[in-house]
XYZ file of C-alpha atoms in Angstrom:
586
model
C 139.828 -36.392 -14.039
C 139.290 -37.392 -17.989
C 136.714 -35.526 -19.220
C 134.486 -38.847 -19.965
C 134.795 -39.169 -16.817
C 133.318 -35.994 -15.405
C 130.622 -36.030 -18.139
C 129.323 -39.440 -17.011
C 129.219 -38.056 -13.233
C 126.976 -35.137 -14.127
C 124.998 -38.004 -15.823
C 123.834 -39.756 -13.305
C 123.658 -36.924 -10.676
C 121.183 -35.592 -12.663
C 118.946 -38.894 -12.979
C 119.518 -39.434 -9.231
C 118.540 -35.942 -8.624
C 114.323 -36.315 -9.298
C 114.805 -39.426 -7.007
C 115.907 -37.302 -4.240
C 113.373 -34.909 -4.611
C 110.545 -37.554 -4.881
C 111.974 -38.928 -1.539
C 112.026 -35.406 0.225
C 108.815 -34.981 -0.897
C 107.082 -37.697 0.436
C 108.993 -37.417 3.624
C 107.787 -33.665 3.400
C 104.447 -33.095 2.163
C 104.072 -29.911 0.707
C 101.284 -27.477 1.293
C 98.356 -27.620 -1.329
C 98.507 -25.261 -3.741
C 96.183 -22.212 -5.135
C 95.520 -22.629 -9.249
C 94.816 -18.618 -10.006
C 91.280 -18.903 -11.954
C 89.393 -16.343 -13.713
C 87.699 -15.615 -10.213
C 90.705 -13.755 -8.481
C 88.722 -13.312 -5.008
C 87.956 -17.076 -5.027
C 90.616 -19.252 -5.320
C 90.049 -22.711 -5.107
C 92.764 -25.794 -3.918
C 93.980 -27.994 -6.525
C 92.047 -31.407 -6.634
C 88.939 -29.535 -5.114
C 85.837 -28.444 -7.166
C 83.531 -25.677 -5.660
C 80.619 -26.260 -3.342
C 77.288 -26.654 -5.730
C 79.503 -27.522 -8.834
C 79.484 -29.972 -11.517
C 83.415 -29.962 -11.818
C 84.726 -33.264 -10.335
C 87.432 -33.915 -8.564
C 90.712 -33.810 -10.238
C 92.835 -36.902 -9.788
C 96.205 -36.661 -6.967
C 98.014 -39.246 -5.109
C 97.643 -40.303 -1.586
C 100.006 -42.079 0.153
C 98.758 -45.690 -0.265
C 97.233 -45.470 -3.724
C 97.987 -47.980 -6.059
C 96.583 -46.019 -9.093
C 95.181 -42.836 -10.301
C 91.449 -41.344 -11.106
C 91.165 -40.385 -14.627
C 87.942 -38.354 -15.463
C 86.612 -41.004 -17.746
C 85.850 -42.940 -14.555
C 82.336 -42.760 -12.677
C 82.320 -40.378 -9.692
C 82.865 -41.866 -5.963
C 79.176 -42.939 -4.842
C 77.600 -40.522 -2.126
C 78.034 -41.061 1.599
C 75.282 -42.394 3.573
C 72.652 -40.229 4.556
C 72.425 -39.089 7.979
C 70.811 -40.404 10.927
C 69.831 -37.400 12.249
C 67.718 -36.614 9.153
C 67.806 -33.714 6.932
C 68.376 -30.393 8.742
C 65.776 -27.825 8.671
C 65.725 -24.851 6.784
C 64.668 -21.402 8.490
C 63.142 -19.018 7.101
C 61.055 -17.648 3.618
C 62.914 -18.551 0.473
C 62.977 -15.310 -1.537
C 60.704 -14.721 -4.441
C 58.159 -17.674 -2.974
C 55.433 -15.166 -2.485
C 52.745 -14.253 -5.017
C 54.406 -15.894 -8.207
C 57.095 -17.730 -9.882
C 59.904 -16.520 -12.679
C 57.400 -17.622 -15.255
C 54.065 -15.457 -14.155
C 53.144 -13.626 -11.652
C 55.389 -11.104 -9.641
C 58.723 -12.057 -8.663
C 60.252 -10.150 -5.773
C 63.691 -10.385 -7.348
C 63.112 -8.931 -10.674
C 63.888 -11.872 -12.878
C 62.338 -11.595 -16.256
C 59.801 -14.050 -17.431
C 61.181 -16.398 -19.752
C 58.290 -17.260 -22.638
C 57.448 -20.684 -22.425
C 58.006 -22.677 -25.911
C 55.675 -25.032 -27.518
C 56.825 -27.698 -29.004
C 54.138 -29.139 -32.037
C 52.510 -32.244 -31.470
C 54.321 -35.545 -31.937
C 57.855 -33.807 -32.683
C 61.235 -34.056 -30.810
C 63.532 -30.816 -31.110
C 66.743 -30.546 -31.544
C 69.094 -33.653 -31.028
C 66.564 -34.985 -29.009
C 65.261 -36.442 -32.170
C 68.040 -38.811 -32.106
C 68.531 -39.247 -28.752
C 67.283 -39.398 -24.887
C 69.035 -39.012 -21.929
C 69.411 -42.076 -19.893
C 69.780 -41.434 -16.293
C 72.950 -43.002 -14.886
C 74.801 -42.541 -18.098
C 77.017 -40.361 -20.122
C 76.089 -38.094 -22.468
C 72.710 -39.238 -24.892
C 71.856 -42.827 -25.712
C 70.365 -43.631 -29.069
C 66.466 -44.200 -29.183
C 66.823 -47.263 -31.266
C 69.361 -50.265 -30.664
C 69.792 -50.070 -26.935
C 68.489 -52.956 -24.938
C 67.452 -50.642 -22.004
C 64.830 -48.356 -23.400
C 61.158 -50.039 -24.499
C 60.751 -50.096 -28.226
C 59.896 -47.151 -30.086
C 56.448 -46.846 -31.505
C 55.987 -46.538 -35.287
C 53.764 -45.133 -37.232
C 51.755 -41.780 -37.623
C 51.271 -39.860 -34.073
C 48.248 -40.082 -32.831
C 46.013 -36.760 -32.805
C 44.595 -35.460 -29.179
C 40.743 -36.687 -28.692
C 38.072 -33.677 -30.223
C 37.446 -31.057 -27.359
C 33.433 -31.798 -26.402
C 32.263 -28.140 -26.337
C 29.159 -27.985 -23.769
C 25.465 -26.642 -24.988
C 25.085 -22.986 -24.115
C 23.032 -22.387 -21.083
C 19.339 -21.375 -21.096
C 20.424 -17.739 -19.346
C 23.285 -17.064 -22.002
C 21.822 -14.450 -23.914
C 19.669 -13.518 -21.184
C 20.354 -10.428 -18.878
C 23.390 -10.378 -16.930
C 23.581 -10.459 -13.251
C 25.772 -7.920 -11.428
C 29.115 -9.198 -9.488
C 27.404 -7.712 -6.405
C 24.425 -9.769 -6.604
C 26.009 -12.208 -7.695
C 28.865 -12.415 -5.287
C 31.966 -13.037 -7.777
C 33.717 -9.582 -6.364
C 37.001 -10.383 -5.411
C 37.364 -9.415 -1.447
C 33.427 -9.206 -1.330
C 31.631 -11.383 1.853
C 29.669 -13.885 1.040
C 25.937 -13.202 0.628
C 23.796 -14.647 3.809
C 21.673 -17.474 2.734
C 18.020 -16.858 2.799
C 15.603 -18.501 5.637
C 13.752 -21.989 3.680
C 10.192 -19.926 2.982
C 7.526 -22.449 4.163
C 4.565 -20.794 2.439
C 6.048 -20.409 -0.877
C 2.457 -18.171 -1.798
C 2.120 -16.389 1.335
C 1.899 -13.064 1.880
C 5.635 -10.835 1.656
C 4.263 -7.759 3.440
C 6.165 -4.275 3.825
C 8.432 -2.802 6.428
C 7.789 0.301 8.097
C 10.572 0.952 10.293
C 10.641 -1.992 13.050
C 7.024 -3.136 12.033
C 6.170 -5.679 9.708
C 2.971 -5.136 7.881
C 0.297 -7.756 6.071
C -2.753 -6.651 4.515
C -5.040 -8.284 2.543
C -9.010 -7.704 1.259
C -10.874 -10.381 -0.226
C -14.187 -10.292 -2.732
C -16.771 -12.432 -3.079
C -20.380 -13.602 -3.982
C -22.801 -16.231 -3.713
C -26.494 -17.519 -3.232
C -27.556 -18.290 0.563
C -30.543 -20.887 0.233
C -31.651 -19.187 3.455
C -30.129 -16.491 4.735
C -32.843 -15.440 8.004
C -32.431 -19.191 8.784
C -36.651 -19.110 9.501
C -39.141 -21.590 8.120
C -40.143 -21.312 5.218
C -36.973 -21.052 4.128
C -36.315 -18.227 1.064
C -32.862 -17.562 -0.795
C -31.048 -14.755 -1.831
C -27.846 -13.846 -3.414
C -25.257 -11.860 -1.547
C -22.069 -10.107 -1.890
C -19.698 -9.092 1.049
C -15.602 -7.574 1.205
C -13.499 -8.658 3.752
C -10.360 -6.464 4.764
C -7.739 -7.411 7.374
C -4.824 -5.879 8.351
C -1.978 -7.477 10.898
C 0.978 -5.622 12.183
C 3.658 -7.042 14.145
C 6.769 -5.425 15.560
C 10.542 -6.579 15.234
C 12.228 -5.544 18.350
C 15.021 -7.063 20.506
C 12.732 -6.708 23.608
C 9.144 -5.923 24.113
C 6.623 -6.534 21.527
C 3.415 -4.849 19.852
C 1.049 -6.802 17.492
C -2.503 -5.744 15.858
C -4.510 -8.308 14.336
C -7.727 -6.683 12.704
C -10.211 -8.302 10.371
C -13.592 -7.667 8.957
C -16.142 -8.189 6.817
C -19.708 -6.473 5.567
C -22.395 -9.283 3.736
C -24.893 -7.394 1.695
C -27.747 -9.323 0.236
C -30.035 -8.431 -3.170
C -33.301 -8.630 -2.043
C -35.514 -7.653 0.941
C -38.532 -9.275 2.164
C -41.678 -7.814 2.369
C -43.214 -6.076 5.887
C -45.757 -8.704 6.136
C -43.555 -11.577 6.129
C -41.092 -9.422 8.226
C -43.596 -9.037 11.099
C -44.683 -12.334 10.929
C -41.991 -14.267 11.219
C -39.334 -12.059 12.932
C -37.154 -11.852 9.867
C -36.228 -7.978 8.837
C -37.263 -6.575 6.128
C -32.843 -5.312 5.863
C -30.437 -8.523 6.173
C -27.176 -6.763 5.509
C -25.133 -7.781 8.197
C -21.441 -5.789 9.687
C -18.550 -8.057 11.681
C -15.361 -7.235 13.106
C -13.165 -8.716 15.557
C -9.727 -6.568 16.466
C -7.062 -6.677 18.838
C -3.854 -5.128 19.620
C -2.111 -6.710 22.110
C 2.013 -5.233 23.539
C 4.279 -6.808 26.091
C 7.005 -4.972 28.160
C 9.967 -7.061 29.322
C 10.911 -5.570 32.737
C 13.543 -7.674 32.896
C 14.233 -11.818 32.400
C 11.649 -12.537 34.823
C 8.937 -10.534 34.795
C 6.346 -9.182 31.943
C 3.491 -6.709 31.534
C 1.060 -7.594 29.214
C -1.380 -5.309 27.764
C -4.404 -5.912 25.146
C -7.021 -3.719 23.583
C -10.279 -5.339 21.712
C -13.116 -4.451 19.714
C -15.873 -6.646 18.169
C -18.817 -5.424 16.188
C -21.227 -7.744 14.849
C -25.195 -8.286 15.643
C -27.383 -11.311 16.784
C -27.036 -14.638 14.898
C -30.367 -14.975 12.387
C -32.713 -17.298 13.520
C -31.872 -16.469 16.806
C -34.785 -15.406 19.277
C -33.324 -12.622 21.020
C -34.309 -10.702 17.278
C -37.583 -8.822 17.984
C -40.061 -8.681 15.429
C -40.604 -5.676 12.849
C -36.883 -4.680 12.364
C -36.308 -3.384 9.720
C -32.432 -4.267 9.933
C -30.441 -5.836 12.681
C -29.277 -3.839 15.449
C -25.298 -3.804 16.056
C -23.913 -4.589 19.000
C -20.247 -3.610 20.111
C -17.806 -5.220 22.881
C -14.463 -3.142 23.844
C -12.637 -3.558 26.367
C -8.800 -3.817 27.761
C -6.468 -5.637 29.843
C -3.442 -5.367 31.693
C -1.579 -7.919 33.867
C 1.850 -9.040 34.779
C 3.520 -12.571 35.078
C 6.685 -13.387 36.443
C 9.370 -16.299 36.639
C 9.955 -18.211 39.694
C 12.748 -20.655 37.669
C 10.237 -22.673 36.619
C 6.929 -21.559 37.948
C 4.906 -19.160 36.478
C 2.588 -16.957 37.758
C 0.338 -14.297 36.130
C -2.103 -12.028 37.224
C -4.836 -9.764 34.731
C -7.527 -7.479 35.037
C -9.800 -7.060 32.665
C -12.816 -4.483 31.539
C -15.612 -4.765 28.806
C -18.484 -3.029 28.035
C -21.205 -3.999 25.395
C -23.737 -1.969 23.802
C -26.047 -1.986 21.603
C -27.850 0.689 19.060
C -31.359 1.556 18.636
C -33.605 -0.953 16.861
C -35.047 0.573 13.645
C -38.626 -0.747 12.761
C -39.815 -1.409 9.649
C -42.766 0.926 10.198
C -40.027 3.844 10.824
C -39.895 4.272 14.704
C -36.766 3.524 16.632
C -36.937 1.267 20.271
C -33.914 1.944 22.505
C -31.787 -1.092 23.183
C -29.963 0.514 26.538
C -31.282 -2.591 28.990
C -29.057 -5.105 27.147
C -26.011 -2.816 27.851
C -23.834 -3.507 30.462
C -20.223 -3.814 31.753
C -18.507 -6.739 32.935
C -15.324 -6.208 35.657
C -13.416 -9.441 36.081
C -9.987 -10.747 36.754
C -7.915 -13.720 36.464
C -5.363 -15.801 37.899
C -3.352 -18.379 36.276
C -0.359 -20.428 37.702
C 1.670 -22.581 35.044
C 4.726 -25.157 35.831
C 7.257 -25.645 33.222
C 7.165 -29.711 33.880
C 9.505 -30.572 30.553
C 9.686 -29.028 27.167
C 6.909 -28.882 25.558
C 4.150 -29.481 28.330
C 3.548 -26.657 30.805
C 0.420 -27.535 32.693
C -1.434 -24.712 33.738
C -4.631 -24.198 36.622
C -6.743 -20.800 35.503
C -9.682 -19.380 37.954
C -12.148 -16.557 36.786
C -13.760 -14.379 38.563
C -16.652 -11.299 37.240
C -18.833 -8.763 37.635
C -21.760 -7.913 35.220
C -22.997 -4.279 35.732
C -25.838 -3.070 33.441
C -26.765 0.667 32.510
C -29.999 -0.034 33.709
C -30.686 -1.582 36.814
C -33.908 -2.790 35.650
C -34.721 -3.797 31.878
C -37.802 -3.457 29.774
C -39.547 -6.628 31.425
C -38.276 -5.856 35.004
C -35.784 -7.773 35.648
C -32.284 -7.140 37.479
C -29.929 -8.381 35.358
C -26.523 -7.822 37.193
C -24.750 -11.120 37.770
C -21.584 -12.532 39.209
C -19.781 -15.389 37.654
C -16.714 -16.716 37.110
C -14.952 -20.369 36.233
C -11.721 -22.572 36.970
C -10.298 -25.197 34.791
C -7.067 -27.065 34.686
C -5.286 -27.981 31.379
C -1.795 -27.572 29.380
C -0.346 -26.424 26.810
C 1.780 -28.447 24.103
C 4.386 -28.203 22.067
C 5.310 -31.681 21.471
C 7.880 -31.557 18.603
C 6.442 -28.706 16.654
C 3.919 -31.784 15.324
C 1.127 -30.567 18.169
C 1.078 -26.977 19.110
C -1.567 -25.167 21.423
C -3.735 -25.889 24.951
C -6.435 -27.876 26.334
C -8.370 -27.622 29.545
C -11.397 -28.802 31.379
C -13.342 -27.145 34.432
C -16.688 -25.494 35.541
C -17.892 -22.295 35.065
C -21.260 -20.288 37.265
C -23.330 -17.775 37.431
C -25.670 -15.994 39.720
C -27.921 -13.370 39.200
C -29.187 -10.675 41.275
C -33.324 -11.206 40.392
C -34.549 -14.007 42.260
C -36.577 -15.120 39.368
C -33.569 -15.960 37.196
C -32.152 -19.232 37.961
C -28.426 -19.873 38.269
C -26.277 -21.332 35.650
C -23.527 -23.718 35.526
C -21.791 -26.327 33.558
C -19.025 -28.213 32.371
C -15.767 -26.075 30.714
C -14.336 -27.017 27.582
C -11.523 -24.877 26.020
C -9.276 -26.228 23.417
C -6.839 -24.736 20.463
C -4.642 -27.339 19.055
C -2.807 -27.925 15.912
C -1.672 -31.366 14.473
C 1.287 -31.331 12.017
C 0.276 -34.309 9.978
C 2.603 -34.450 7.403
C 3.871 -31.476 6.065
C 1.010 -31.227 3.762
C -1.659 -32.056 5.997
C -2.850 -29.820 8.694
C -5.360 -30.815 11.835
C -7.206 -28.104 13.823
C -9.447 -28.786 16.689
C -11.103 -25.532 18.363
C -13.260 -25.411 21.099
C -14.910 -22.543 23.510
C -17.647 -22.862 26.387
C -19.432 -19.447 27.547
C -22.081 -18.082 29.326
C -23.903 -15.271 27.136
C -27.000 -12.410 28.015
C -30.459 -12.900 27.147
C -33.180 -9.897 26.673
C -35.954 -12.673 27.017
C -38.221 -12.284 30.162
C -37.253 -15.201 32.590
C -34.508 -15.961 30.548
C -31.354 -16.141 32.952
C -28.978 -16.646 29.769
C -27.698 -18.740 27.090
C -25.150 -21.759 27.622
C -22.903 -21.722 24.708
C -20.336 -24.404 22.911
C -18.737 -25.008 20.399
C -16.339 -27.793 18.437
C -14.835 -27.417 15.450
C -12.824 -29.623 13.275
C -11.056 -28.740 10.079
C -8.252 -30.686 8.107
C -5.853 -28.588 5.464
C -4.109 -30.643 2.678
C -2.138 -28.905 0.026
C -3.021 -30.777 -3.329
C 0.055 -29.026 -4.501
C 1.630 -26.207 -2.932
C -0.605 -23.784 -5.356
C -4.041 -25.726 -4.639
C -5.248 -25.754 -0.812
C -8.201 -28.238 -0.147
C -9.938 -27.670 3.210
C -12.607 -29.618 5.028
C -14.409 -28.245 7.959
C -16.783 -29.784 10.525
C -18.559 -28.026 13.131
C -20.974 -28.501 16.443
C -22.524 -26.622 18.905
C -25.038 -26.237 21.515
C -27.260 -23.215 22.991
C -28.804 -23.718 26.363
C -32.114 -21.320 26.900
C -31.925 -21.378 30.820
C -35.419 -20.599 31.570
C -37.161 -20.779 27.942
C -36.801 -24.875 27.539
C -35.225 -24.568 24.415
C -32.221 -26.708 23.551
C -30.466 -25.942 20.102
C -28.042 -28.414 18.574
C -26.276 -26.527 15.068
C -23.630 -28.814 12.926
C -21.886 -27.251 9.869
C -20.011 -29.334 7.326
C -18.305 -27.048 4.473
C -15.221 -27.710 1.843
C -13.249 -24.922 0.512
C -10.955 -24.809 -1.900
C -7.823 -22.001 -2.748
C -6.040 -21.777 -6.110
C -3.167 -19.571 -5.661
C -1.648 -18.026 -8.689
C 1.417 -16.234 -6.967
C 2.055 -14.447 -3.557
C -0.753 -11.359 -4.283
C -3.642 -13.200 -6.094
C -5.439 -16.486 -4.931
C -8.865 -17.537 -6.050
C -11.400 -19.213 -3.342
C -14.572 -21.298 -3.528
C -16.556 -22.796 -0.657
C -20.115 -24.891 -0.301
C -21.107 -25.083 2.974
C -24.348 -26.682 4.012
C -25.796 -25.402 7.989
C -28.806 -26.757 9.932
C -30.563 -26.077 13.341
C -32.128 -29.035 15.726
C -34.128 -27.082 17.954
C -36.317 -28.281 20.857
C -39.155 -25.776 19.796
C -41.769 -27.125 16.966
C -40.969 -24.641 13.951
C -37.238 -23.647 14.954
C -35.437 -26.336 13.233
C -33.777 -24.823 9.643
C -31.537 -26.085 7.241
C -29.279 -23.301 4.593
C -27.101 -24.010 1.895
C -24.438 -21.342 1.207
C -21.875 -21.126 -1.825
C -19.211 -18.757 -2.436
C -17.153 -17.639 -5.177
C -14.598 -14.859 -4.472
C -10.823 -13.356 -5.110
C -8.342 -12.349 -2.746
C -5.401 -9.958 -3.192
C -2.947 -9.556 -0.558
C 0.376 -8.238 0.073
């Protein structure tokens, strides 16, 4: 073979030869191959970028490709998103706990990068120049390009002035601490106090489980008529008037004292002449107290025993004629006694049972002329007990049936004017008690009350029963009272069997403000002489009114005007009494 010859045949076996190859090939596809990277333990397939990588895919050829992908050219769109939804992810990311990378702690460590300001109305960097565009390549100029809304001109405007608040009244005033106040991280929040509804009453002191109120009140005045005899003659007066009230503040059982008093002392005296004349002592200072302490004991949730002990010192009403003549001051009188009784449930039935024991008596009179007269046949003790049966018929109205029944023993059998004294008595009356959304609060009843006595020569008594206590809410300014009480009282008059008693008051409290307490006051009431004839009709209108300059200190004035309608020529009398005074409390 010429040598042309064999040079032209290696020729064209070496074009034909990448023909073969490319036919093998695509009648064998090869395996894909590993490109060593700088990452030795993670190689990656040619054509493929990492998961989580911005590297796009490189371009190959498939079988059935007409043309290649160049990276110039837009990546393949994503696939459609799954019907299934997004899967969930299990499980606390790390470092979401307390704080971010920025502040905070991070529970990986990373250091906080320092956040950079960036002046007002400037761009940094090439961002001065350009924005990025989302959906395109690289950074689009800010001005010629048809997408992007014209670019403002002109000086930036400044951020609005920063409106700085006044300082508060309390700024320079003395600082509360955080455990007062309640700003203590961690700390519990502070219980919010009870609404007070007497923003001026009385705070009182604890000692132990016992809440304690006391108060005393001074005062003076001019009484037109303070004997209430005809003719009339005035005197000024002074008087102090403690009280004290305790109440306890256990879970079960309870134990109250409610004690008040007062002493009136008056300038002048009158003279023995007019004293013996006219019944009026010569002495017209006049004592009065009224106490009780009263406890319960909660057996258990149905049954109670309740317990009181009373005292009441005072002397006889002036003008009235059990006074003898030529005292030289009025005799005090004093009523104790005690009861004890027990009520239980049955669901809603109730029914109570008391016994009860009082004993009055009396000191010596003191004469004006110096001798003493013994007082012992007006002392006596009264024995009684009562009954009471209550049904709870729907809240706020329990009606109630009450019976009475006593026994009046006194020290002497016999008094000074002969007479046996010792009676038996008693009453019944029906009624209820209210509560009738905390707007009327209290009980009224009706009956009859009786009594017998042992001397023939005293005649019996009886009459109608009226009781009533009940409070009427107005508004919550305006307060409504209505009081009334019906008894049978002793007489040391000869063929006097006693005295028929009632009385009816009305009052009506209205707060001008909640400093300044206006009160108006009406009274009525009747005394029966069984035996003497004489009938007694007494009416009292009055006005008060309280300033009160905080919680301890209040300042009181009163006019009150009293007069007598008797059935005896001579026993009618009228008295005007007014009253300036202070009262501190606590």
């Amino acid at each position: 073979m010429a040598p042309d010859t064999g040079r032209r045949t290696c020729v064209h076996l070496a074009r034909a030869l990448p023909l073969c190859l490319a036919a093998l090939i695509a009648l064998f596809p090869p395996a894909g191959a590993q490109t060593v990277n700088s990452d030795l333990f993670n190689p990656q397939r040619d054509g493929f970028a990492p998961k989580n990588s911005n590297l796009r895919r490189t371009a190959q050829t498939t079988p059935g490709d007409t043309g290649s992908q160049t990276a110039d050219e837009p990546p393949p769109a994503p696939p459609a998103p799954s019907r299934l939804g997004k899967p969930p992810t299990w499980g606390t990311p790390a470092a979401s706990g307390a704080g971010t990378a920025a502040t905070g702690y991070d529970s990986l460590g990373r250091k906080k990068k320092a956040a950079t300001k960036a002046k007002a109305g400037t761009l940094s960097g090439a961002a001065a120049g350009a924005r990025v565009v989302p959906g395109l390549r690289g950074s689009a100029p800010l001005t010629g390009n048809a997408t992007l809304p014209p670019v403002r001109t002109g000086p930036v405007p400044s951020a609005p002035p920063k409106i700085t608040p006044p300082p508060s009244v309390t700024a320079n005033g003395i600082r509360v601490p955080q455990s007062l106040a309640g700003t203590i991280d961690g700390q519990p929040p502070r219980r919010r106090l009870r609404v007070d509804d007497d923003p001026f009453g009385a705070v009182g002191s604890y000692y132990g489980a016992f809440l304690s109120k006391g108060a005393i009140e001074l005062s003076g005045g001019y009484d037109t008529n303070p004997a209430r005899v005809t003719p009339a003659k005035g005197s000024a007066f002074w008087m102090i008037s403690p009280e004290l009230v305790i109440a306890s503040n256990w879970e079960r059982h309870s134990l109250s004292a409610d004690l008040r008093g007062s002493f009136t002392g008056y300038g002048s005296t009158f003279p023995g002449d007019i004293s013996a004349s006219s019944g009026v002592p010569t002495t017209l200072d006049r004592p009065d107290f009224n106490g009780r302490i009263v406890g319960r004991i909660d057996v258990d949730r149905e049954t109670r025993i309740n317990s009181e002990l009373r005292l009441r010192i005072a002397t006889d009403n002036p003008g009235s004629p059990n006074i003898a003549d030529g005292l030289a001051r009025y005799p005090v009188f004093a009523t104790y006694g005690t009861s004890l009784g027990v009520d239980h449930d049955f669901n809603r039935l109730n029914v109570s049972l008391t016994g009860t024991v009082d004993h009055t008596s009396y000191q010596w009179s003191k004469l004006a002329s110096g001798a003493s007269v013994s007082n012992d046949g007006r002392d006596f003790t009264q024995y009684g007990g009562i009954a009471r049966v209550s049904y709870d018929w729907q809240p706020g109205v329990k009606p109630f049936v009450e019976v009475q029944a006593d026994t009046r023993v006194h020290d002497n059998t016999i008094d000074d004017f002969g007479f046996l004294r010792d009676s038996n008595g008693g009453y019944i009356k029906a009624g209820s008690s209210f509560e009738l959304t905390r707007l009327i609060t209290g009980e009224a009843s009706v009956g009859w009350l009786t009594r017998s006595y042992q001397d023939g020569r005293l005649a019996p008594i009886s009459g109608l029963l009226t009781s009533a206590s009940l409070i009427w809410t107005v508004t919550p300014l305006t307060t409504a009272k209505f009081i009334a009480t019906s008894s049978i009282d002793e007489s040391p008059l000869p063929f006097v069997s006693g005295v028929k008693t009632r009385n009816y008051t009305w009052e009506v409290e209205h707060a001008l403000q909640r400093w300044l307490v206006a009160t108006a006051r009406f009274g009525y009431g009747t005394a029966d002489y069984e035996g003497l004839a004489r009938n007694d009709n007494r009416y009292t209108v009055s006005g008060d009114l309280v300033y009160k300059l905080n919680r301890n200190f209040q300042i009181k004035g009163s006019l009150r005007h009293d007069w007598v309608d008797s059935s005896i020529p001579g026993a009618s009398t009228q008295a005007t009494v007014m009253t300036l005074g202070v009262r501190v409390q606590q």
